[in-house]
Short mmCIF file of C-alpha atoms in Angstrom, two decimals:
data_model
loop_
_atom_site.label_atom_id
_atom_site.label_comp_id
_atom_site.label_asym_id
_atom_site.label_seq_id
_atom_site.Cartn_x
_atom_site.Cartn_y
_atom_site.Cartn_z
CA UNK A 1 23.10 -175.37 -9.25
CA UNK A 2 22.12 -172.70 -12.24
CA UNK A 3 21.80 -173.63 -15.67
CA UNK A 4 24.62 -173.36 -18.00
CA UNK A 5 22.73 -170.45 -19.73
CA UNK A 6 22.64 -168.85 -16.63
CA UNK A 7 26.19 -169.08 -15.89
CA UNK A 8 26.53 -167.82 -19.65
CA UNK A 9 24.77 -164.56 -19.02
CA UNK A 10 26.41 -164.05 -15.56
CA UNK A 11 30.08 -164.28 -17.22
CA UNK A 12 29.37 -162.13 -20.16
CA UNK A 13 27.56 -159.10 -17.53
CA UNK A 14 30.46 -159.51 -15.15
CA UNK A 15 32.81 -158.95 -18.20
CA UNK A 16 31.22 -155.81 -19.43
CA UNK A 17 31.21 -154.31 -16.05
CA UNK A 18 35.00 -154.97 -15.82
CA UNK A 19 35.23 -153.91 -19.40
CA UNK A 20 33.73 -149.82 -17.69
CA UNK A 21 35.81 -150.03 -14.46
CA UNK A 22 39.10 -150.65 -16.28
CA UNK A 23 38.37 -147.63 -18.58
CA UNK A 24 37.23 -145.22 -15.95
CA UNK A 25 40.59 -146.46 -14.24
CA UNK A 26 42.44 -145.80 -16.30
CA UNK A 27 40.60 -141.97 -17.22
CA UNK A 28 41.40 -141.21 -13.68
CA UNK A 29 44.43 -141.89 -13.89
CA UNK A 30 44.80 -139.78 -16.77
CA UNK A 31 42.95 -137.05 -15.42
CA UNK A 32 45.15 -137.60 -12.29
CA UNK A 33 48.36 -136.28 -13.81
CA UNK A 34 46.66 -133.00 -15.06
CA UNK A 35 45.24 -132.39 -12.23
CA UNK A 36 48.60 -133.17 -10.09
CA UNK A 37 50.57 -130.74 -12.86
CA UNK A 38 48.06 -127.89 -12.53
CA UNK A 39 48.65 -128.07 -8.61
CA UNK A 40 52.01 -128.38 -9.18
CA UNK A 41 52.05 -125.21 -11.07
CA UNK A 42 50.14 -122.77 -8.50
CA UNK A 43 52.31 -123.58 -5.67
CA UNK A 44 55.08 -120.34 -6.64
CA UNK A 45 52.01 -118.31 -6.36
CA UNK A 46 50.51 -119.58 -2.78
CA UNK A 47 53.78 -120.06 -0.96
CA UNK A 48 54.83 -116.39 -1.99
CA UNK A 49 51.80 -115.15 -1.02
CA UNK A 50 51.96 -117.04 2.51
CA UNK A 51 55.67 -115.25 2.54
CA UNK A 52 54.43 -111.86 1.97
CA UNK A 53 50.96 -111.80 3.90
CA UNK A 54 52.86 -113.13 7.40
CA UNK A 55 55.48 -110.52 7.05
CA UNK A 56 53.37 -107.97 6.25
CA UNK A 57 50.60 -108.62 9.15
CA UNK A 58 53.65 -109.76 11.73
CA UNK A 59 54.09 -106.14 11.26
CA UNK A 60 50.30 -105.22 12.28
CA UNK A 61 49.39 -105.32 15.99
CA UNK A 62 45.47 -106.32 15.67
CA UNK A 63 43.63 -104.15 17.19
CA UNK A 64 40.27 -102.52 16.90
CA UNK A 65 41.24 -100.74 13.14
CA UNK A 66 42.73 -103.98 11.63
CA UNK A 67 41.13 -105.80 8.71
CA UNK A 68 38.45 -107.50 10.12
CA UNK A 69 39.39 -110.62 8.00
CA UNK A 70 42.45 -110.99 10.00
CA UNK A 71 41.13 -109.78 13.43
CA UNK A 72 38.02 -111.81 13.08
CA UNK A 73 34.86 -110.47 14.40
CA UNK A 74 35.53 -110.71 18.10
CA UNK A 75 32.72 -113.61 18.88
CA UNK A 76 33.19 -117.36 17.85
CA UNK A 77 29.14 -118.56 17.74
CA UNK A 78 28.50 -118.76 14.51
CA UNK A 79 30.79 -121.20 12.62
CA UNK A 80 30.20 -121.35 8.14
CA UNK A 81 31.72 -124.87 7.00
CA UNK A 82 33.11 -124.92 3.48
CA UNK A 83 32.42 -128.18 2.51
CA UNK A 84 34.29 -129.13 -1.30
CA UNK A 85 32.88 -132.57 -3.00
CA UNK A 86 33.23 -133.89 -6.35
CA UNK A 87 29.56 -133.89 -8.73
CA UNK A 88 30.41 -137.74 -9.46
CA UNK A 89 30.23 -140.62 -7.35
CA UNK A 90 32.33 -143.96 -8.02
CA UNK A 91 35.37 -142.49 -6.57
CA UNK A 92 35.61 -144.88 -3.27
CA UNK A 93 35.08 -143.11 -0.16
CA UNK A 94 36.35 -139.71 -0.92
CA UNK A 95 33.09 -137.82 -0.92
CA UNK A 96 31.90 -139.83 2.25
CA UNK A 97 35.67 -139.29 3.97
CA UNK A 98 35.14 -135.54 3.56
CA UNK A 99 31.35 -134.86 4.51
CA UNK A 100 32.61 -137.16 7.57
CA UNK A 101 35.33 -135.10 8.58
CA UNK A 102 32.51 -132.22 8.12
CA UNK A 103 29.83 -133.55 10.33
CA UNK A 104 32.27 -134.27 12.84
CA UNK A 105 33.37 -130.73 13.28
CA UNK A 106 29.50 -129.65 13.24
CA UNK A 107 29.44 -132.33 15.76
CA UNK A 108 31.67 -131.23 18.09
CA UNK A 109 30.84 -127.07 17.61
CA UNK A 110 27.14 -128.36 18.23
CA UNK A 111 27.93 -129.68 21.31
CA UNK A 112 29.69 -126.53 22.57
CA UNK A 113 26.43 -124.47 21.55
CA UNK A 114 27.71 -122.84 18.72
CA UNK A 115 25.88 -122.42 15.54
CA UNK A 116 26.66 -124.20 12.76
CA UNK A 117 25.78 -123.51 8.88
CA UNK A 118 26.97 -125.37 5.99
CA UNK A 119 27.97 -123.60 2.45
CA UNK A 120 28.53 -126.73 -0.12
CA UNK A 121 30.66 -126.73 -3.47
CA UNK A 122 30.17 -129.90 -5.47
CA UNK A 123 27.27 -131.84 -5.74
CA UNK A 124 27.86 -135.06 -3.92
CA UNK A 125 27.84 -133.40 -0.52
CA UNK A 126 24.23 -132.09 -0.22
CA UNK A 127 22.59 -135.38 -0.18
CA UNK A 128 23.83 -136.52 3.40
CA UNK A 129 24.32 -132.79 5.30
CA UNK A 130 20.67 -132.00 3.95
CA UNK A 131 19.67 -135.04 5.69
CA UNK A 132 21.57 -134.31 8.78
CA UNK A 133 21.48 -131.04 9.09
CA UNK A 134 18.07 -129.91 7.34
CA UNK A 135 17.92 -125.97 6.78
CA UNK A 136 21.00 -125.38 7.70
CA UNK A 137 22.85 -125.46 4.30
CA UNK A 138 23.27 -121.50 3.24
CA UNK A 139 24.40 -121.69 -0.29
CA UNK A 140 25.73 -124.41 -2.58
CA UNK A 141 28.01 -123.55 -5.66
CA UNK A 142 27.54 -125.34 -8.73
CA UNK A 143 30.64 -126.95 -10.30
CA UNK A 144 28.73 -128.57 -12.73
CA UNK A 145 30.33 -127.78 -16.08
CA UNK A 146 33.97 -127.01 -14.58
CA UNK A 147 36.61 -129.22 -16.62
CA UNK A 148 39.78 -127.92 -14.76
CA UNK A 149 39.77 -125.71 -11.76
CA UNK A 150 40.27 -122.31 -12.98
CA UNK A 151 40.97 -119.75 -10.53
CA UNK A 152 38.44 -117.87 -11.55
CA UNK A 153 35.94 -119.69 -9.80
CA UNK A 154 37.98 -119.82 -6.52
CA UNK A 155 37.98 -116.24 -6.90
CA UNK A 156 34.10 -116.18 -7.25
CA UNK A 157 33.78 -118.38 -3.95
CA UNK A 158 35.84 -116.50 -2.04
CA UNK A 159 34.28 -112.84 -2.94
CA UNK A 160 30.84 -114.75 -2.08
CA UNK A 161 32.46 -115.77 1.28
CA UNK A 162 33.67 -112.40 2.12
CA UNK A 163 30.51 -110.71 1.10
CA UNK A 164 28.34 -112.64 3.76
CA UNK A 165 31.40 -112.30 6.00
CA UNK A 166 31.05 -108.49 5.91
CA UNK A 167 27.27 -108.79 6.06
CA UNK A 168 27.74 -110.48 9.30
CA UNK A 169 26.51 -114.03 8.72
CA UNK A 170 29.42 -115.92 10.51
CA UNK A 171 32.14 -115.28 12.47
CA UNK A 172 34.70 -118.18 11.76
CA UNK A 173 34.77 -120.04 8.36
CA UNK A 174 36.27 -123.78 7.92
CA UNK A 175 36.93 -125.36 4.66
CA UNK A 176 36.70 -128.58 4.36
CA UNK A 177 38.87 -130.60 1.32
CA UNK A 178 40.88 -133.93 0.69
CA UNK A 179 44.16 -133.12 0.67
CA UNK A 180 46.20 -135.13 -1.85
CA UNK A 181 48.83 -137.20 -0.77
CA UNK A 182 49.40 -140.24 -3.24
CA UNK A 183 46.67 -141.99 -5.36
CA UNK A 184 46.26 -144.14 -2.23
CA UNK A 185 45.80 -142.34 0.04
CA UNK A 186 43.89 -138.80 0.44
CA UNK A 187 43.54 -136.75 3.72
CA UNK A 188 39.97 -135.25 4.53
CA UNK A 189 40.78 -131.92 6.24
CA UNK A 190 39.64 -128.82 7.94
CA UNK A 191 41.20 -125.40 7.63
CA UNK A 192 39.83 -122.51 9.21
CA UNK A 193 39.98 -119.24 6.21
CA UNK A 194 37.80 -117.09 7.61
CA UNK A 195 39.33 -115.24 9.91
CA UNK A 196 43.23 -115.51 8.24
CA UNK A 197 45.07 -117.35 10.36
CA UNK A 198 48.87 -116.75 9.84
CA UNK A 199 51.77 -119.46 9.58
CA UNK A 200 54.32 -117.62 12.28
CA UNK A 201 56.82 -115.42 9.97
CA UNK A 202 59.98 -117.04 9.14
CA UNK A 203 62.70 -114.70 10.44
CA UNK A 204 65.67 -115.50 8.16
CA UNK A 205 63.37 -114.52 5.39
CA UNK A 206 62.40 -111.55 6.61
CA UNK A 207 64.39 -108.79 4.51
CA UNK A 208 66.49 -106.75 7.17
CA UNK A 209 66.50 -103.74 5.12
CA UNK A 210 63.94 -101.28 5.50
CA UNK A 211 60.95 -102.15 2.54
CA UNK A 212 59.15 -99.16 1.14
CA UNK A 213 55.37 -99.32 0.80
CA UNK A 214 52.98 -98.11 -1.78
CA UNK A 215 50.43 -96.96 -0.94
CA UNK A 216 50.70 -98.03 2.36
CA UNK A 217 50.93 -101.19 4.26
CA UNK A 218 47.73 -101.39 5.97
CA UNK A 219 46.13 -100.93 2.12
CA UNK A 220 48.40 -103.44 0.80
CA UNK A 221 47.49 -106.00 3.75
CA UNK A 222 43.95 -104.87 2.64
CA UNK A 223 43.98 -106.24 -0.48
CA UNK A 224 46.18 -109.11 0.15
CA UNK A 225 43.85 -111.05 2.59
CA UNK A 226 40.53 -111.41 0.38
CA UNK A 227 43.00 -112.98 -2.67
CA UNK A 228 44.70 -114.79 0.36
CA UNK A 229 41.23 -116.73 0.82
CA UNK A 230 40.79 -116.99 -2.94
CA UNK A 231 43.81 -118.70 -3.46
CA UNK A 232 43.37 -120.81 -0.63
CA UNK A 233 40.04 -121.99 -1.74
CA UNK A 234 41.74 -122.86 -4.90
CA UNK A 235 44.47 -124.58 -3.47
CA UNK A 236 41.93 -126.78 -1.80
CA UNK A 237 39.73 -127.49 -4.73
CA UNK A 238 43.08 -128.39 -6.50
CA UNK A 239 44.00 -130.98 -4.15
CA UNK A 240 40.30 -131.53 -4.27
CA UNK A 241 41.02 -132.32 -7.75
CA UNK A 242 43.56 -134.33 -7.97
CA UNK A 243 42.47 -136.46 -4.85
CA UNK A 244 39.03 -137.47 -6.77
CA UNK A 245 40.76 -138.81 -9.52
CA UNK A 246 43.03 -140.66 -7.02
CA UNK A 247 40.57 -142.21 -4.98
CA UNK A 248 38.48 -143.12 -8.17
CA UNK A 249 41.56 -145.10 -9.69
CA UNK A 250 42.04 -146.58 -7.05
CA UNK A 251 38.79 -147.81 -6.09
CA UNK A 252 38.63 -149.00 -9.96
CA UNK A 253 41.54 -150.65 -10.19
CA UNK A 254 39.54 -152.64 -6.93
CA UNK A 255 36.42 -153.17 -8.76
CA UNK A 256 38.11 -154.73 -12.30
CA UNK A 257 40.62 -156.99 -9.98
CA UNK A 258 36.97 -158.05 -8.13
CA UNK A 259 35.48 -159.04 -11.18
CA UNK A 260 38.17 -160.69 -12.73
CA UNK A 261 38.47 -162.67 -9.71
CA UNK A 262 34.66 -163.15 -9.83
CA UNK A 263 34.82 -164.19 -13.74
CA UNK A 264 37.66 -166.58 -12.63
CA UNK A 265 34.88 -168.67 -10.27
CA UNK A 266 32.06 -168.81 -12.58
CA UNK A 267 34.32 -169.85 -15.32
CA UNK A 268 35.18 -172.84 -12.86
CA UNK A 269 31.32 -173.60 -12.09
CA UNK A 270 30.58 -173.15 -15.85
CA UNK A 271 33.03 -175.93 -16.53
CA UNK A 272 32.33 -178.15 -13.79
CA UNK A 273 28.24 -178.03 -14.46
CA UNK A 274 29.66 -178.78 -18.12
CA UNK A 275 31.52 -181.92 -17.55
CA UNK A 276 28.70 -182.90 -14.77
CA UNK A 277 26.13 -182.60 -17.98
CA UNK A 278 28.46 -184.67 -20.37
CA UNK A 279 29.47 -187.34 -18.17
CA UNK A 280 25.50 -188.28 -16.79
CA UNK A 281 24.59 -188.02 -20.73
CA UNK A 282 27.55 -190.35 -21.14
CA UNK A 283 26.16 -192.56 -18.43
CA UNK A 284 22.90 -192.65 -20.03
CA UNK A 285 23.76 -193.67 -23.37
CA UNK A 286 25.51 -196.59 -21.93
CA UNK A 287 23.33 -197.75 -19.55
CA UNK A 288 20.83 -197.84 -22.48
CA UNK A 289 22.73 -199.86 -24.62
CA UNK A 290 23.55 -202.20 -21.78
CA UNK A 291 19.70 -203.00 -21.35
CA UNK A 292 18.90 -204.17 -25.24
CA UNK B 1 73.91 -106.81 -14.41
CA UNK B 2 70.58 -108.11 -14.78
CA UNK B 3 67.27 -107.73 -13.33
CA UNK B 4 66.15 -111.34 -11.81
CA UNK B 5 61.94 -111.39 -13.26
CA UNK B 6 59.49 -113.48 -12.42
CA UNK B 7 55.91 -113.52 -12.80
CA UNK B 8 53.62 -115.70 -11.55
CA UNK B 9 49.99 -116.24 -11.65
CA UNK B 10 47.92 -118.83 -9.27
CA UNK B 11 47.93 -121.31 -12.22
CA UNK B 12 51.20 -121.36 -13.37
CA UNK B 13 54.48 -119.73 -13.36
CA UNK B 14 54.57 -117.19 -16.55
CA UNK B 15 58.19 -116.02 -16.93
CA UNK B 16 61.23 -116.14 -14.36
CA UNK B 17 63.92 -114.82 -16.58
CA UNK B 18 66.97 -111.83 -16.64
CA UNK B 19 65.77 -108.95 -17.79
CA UNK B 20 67.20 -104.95 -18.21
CA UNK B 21 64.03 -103.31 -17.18
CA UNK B 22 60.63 -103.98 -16.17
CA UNK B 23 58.09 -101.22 -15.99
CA UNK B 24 54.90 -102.31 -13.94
CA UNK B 25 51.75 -100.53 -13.62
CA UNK B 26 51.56 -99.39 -10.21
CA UNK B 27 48.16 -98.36 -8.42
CA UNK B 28 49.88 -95.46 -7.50
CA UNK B 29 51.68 -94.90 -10.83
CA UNK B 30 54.02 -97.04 -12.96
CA UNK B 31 57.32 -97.26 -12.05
CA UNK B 32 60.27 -99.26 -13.70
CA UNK B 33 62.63 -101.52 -12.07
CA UNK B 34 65.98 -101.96 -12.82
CA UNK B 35 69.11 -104.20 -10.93
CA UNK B 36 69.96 -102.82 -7.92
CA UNK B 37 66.51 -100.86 -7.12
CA UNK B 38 65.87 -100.66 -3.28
CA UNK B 39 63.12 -102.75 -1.56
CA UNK B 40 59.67 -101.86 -2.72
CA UNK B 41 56.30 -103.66 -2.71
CA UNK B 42 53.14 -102.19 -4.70
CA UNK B 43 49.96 -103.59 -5.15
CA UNK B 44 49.11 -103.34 -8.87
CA UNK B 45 46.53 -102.52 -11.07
CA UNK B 46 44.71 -104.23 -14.39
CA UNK B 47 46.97 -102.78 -17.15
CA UNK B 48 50.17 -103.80 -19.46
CA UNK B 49 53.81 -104.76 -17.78
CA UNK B 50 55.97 -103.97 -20.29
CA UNK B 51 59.57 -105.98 -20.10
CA UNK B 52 62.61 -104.52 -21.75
CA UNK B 53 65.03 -108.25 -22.64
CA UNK B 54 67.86 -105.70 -23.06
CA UNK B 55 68.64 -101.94 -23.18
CA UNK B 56 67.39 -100.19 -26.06
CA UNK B 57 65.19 -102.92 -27.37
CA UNK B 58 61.34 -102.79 -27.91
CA UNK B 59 59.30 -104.42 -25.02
CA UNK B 60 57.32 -107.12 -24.57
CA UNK B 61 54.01 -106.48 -23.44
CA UNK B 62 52.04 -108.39 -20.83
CA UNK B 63 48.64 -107.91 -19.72
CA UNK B 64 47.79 -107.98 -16.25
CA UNK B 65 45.01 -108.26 -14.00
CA UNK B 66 45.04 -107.47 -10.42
CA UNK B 67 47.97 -108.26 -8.06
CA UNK B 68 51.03 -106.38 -6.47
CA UNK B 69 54.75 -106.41 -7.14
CA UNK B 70 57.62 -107.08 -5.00
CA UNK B 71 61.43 -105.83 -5.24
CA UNK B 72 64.09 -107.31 -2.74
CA UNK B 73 67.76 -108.40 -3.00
CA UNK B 74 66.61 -111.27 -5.44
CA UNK B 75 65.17 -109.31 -8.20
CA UNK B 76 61.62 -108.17 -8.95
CA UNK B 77 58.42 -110.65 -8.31
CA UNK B 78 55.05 -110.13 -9.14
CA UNK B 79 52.50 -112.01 -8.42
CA UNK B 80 49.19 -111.50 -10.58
CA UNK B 81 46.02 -112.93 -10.69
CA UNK B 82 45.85 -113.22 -14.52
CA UNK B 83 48.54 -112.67 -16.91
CA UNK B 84 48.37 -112.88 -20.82
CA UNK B 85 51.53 -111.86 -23.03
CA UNK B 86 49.99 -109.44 -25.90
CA UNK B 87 51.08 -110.21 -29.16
#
């Protein structure tokens, strides 16, 4: 059985650590409800977008003059996967859930021959795909010193992403995210950008009256689909967001109830050892006056 | 009858409001909406929208980057990638 002084120490350490996982709980979940209210606020913007970019392209036959962004490059071998992390760790399994998701894609495009390449935002992803996939990461964007998602640097991701698109280094591009759901529970998921793949056109929303274009609709539909990506790569590190904090509450809130629970059963042993000590001292002091 | 506004950018909503008039800086030109103007859509280029409350009053002036605009039934919507009201 440890000493007393032992059991001391091992109370007061297990306090302090519950003393940092109930503050970075409850951070995250402060941070949570900015980051839910920021994603809140750019929906308007996406789903209109989504609106305007099906009707417009249900309007395009694809064929050999359409944006190549929509049309894609006509081969499927060489696959880019967008892979979004957090730079911090200590958020449960969020960063694992989504390189997992990753690797299994790579997995199963691997299999099929095709070639895979990685292009990483955050930090926490590189560690396992460089060990899995050595040489095969492209680029990795550094959200180091990003407080809040701005759309700036979706913007800046996405213009990168087209670039190498139009220089030819991929054909399909997959971005990989958590999507949020509640603070329990966050969805890992792949969503092909790269080339634009359309939700079918609602019809009742389609205006029935005849829409006039300037300059044109093919120049329009030009534009449209590079800020489509952007603001779906900022949709994603949104949800990206707002699942880290999620997942890090939660596994917090985990971590203080363990040590609490922990700090519960020494305090028992401490006591027990404590009486255990009095009583044989007890024992002793009679026993020795017994014997004069 | 008034001219249904809204402008939004991808982090927030900036204005959805009744308006007279909205003059937007079109790539192709500006061009100024009122109630009632037929079915257009414009992409848009970094300059000032300028939004007139009522008839005969000064505008307000917004800053825009990037974007395009789009009139139906509803009113006018314009969706811009940044979006700062000048002062």
């Amino acid at each position: 059985m440890a000493s007393l002084k032992a059991l001391k120490l091992r109370i007061a350490s297990v306090k302090s650590t519950q003393k940092i996982t109930k503050a970075m709980k409850m951070v995250a979940a402060a941070k949570l409800r900015r980051a839910q209210q920021a994603a809140e606020a750019g929906r308007p913007y996406a789903s209109r977008l989504d609106q305007v970019v099906a009707s417009l392209a249900a309007k395009q036959t694809i064929g050999p003059n359409s944006p190549r962004l929509l049309a894609g490059t006509g081969s499927e071998e060489r696959h880019l996967l967008v892979v979004c992390t957090s730079d911090r760790g200590l958020a449960g399994g969020f960063n694992t859930n989504i390189v997992r998701a990753a690797r299994r894609r790579a997995e199963e495009l691997q299999a099929t021959g095709k070639e895979v390449r990685f292009y990483l935002v955050g930090r926490k992803g590189r560690p396992p795909i460089a060990r899995l996939y050595p040489g095969q990461i492209v680029h990795q964007y550094d959200t180091g010193d990003i407080k809040q998602v701005a759309f700036d640097d979706a913007r800046r991701i996405a213009e990168e992403l087209t670039v190498r698109f139009a220089a030819g280094e991929f054909d399909v591009a997959q971005l990989f995210y958590a999507r949020f759901q509640s603070a329990l529970v966050q969805d890992p998921v792949g969503q092909q950008i790269i080339p634009v793949q359309l939700r079918a056109a609602n019809d009742a929303a389609a205006p029935s009256t005849e829409v006039e274009y300037e300059p044109n609709e093919e120049e329009i539909l030009a534009e449209l689909l590079p800020r489509n990506i952007a603001i779906q790569v900022f949709r994603a590190l949104q949800e990206n967001a707002a699942s880290e904090q999620g997942s890090r509450m939660t596994a917090m809130d985990n971590a203080t109830r363990n040590a609490g629970d922990m700090i519960n059963r020494l305090s028992i042993e401490y006591n027990r050892s404590r009486q255990a000590a009095i009583t044989t001292e007890l024992v002793e002091i009679i026993s020795g006056a017994e014997a004069l | 009858m008034p001219l249904h506004f809204e402008l939004v950018t991808p982090e927030r909503l900036v204005r959805s409001d009744e308006v007279h008039m909205v003059v937007v800086p079109g790539s192709d030109g500006d061009f100024g909406v009122l109630a009632g103007h037929a079915p257009f859509m414009s992409t848009v280029r970094s300059g000032e929208v300028l939004v007139y409350p009522t008839a005969g009053t000064a505008p307000q002036r917004i800053a825009v980057e990037g974007g395009f605009a789009e009139v139906n039934e509803r009113g006018l919507t314009m969706l811009a990638e940044r979006a700062d009201v000048v002062a």
